Protein backbone atom coordinates (compact mmCIF):
# COMPACT_ATOMS: atom_id res chain seq x y z
CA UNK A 1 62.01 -62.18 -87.85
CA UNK A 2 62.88 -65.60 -89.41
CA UNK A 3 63.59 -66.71 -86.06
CA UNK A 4 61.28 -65.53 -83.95
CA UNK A 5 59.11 -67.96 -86.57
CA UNK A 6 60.89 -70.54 -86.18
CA UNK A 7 60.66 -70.15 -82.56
CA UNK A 8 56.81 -69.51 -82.20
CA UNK A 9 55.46 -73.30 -81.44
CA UNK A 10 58.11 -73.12 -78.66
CA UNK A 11 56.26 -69.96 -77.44
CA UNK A 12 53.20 -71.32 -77.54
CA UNK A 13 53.99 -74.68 -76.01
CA UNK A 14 55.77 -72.64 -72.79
CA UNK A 15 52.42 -70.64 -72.61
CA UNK A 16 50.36 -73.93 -72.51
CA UNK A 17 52.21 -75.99 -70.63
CA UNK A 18 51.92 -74.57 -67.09
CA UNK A 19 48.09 -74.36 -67.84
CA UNK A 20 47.93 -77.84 -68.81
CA UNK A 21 49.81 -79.08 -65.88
CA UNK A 22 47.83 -77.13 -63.44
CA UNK A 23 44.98 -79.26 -64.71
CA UNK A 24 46.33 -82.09 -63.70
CA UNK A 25 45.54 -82.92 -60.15
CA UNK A 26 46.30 -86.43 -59.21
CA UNK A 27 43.92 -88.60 -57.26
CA UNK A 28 45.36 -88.24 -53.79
CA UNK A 29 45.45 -84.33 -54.54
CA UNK A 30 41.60 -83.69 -55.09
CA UNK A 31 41.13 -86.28 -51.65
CA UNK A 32 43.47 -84.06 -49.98
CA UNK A 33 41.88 -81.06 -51.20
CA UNK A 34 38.40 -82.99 -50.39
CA UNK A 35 39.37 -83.73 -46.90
CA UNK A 36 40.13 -79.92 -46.08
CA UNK A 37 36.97 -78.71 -46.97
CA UNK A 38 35.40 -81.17 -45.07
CA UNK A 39 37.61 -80.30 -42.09
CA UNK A 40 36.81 -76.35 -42.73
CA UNK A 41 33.26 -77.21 -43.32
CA UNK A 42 33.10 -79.16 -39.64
CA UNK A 43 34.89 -76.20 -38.02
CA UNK A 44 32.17 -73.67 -39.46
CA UNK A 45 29.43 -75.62 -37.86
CA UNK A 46 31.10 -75.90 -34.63
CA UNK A 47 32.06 -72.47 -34.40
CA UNK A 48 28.48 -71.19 -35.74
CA UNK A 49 26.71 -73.23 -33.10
CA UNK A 50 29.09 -72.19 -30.60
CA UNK A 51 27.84 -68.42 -31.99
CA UNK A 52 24.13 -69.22 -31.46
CA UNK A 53 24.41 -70.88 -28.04
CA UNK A 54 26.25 -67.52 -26.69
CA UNK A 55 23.29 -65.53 -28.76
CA UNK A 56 20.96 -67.47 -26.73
CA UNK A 57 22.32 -67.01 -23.72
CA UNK A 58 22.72 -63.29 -23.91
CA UNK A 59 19.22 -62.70 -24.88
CA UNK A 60 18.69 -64.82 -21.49
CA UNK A 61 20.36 -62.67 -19.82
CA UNK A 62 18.77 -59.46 -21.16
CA UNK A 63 15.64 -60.95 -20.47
CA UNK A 64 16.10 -61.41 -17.09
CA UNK A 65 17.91 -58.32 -17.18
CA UNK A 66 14.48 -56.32 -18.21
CA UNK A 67 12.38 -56.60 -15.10
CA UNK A 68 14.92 -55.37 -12.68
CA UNK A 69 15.89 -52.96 -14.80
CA UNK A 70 12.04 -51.23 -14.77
CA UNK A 71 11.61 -51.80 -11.24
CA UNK A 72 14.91 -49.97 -10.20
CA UNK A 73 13.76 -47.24 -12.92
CA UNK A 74 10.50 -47.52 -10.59
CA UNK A 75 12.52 -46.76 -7.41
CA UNK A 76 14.43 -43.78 -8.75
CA UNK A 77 11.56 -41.70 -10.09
CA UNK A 78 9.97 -42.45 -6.62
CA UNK A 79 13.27 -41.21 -4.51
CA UNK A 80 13.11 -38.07 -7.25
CA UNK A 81 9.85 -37.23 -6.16
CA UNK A 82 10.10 -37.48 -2.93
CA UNK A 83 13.61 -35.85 -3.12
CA UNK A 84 11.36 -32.91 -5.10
CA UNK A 85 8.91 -32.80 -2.70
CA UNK A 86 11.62 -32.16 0.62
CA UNK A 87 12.82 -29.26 -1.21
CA UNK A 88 9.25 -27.95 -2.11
CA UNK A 89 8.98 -28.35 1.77
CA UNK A 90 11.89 -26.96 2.13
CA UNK A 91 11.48 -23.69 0.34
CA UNK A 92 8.26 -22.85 2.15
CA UNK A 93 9.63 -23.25 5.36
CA UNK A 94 12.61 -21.34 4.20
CA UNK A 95 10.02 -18.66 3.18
CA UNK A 96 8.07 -19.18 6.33
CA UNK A 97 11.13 -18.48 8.19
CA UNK A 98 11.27 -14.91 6.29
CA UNK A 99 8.30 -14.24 6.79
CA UNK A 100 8.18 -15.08 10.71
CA UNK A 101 11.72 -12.71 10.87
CA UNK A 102 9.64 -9.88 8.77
CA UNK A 103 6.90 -9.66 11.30
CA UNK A 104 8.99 -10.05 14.58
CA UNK A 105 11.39 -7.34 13.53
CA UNK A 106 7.93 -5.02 12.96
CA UNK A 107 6.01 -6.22 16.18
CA UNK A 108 6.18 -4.57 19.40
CA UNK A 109 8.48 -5.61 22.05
CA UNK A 110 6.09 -7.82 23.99
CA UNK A 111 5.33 -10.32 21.46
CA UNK A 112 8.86 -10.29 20.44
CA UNK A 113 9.34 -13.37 22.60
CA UNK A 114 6.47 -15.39 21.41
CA UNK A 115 7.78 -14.69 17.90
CA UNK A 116 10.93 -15.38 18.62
CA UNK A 117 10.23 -18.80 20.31
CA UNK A 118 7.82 -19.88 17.09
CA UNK A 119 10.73 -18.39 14.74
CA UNK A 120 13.32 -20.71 17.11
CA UNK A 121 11.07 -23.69 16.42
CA UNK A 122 10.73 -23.24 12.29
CA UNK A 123 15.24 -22.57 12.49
CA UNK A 124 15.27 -25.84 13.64
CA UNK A 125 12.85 -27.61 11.56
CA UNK A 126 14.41 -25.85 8.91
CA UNK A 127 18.21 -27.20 9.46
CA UNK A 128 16.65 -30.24 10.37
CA UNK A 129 15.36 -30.63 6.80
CA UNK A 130 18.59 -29.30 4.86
CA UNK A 131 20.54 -32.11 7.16
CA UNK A 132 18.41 -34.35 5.62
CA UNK A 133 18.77 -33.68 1.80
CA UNK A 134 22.30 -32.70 2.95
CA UNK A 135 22.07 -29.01 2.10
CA UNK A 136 24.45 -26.23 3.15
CA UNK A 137 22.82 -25.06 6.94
CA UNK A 138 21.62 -21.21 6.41
């Protein structure tokens, strides 16, 4: 115990001397030091207006971007209706087709033929069509 007393300004000048030597920067230290954060600093405004300048561009870009973007948005829901309209057309010839077979199966043998030549004419306005929105042929 005695010498651990004895001992004890030892143990506190080991404690305080690394503190008081880190406190101790010398003159060419702190310019040093000075110099990097000037360095760091210049490299954080080059690289942040670097960072703006692409921002600014790419909203550019999108803005250009915008209008064509609408007007070939435009363009499809026009082919889509027009595309929905064939096969509206479609269907009632389909159904007209049917309908033409229904009554030429029921009619008597002498307007067979004129039934048969209209019936002829709506087969091949029919396939005509599905060529077109490239359906299956029936």
């Amino acid at each position: 115990m005695v010498a651990i007393q004895r001992l004890r300004p030892f143990l506190w000048l080991s404690l305080l001397l690394p503190i008081w030597l880190m406190g101790c920067a010398t003159d060419s230290d702190l310019q040093s030091i000075h110099a990097d954060r000037l360095a760091l600093e210049r490299q954080a405004t080059t690289r942040q207006q670097t960072v703006e300048t692409r921002i600014q561009q790419l909203n550019e870009r999108v803005m250009r971007l915008e209008p064509s973007q609408a007007a070939t948005r435009r363009e499809v829901a026009q082919v889509t209706a027009a595309l929905d309209e064939l096969r509206i057309q479609l269907q009632r010839l389909r159904g007209d087709v049917q309908e033409t077979l229904r009554q030429a199966q029921r009619s008597a043998p002498g307007g067979a033929g004129a039934s048969a030549a209209k019936l002829a004419d709506w087969e091949t306005r029919l396939n005509e069509l599905e060529k077109q929105l490239g359906a299956p042929a029936r």
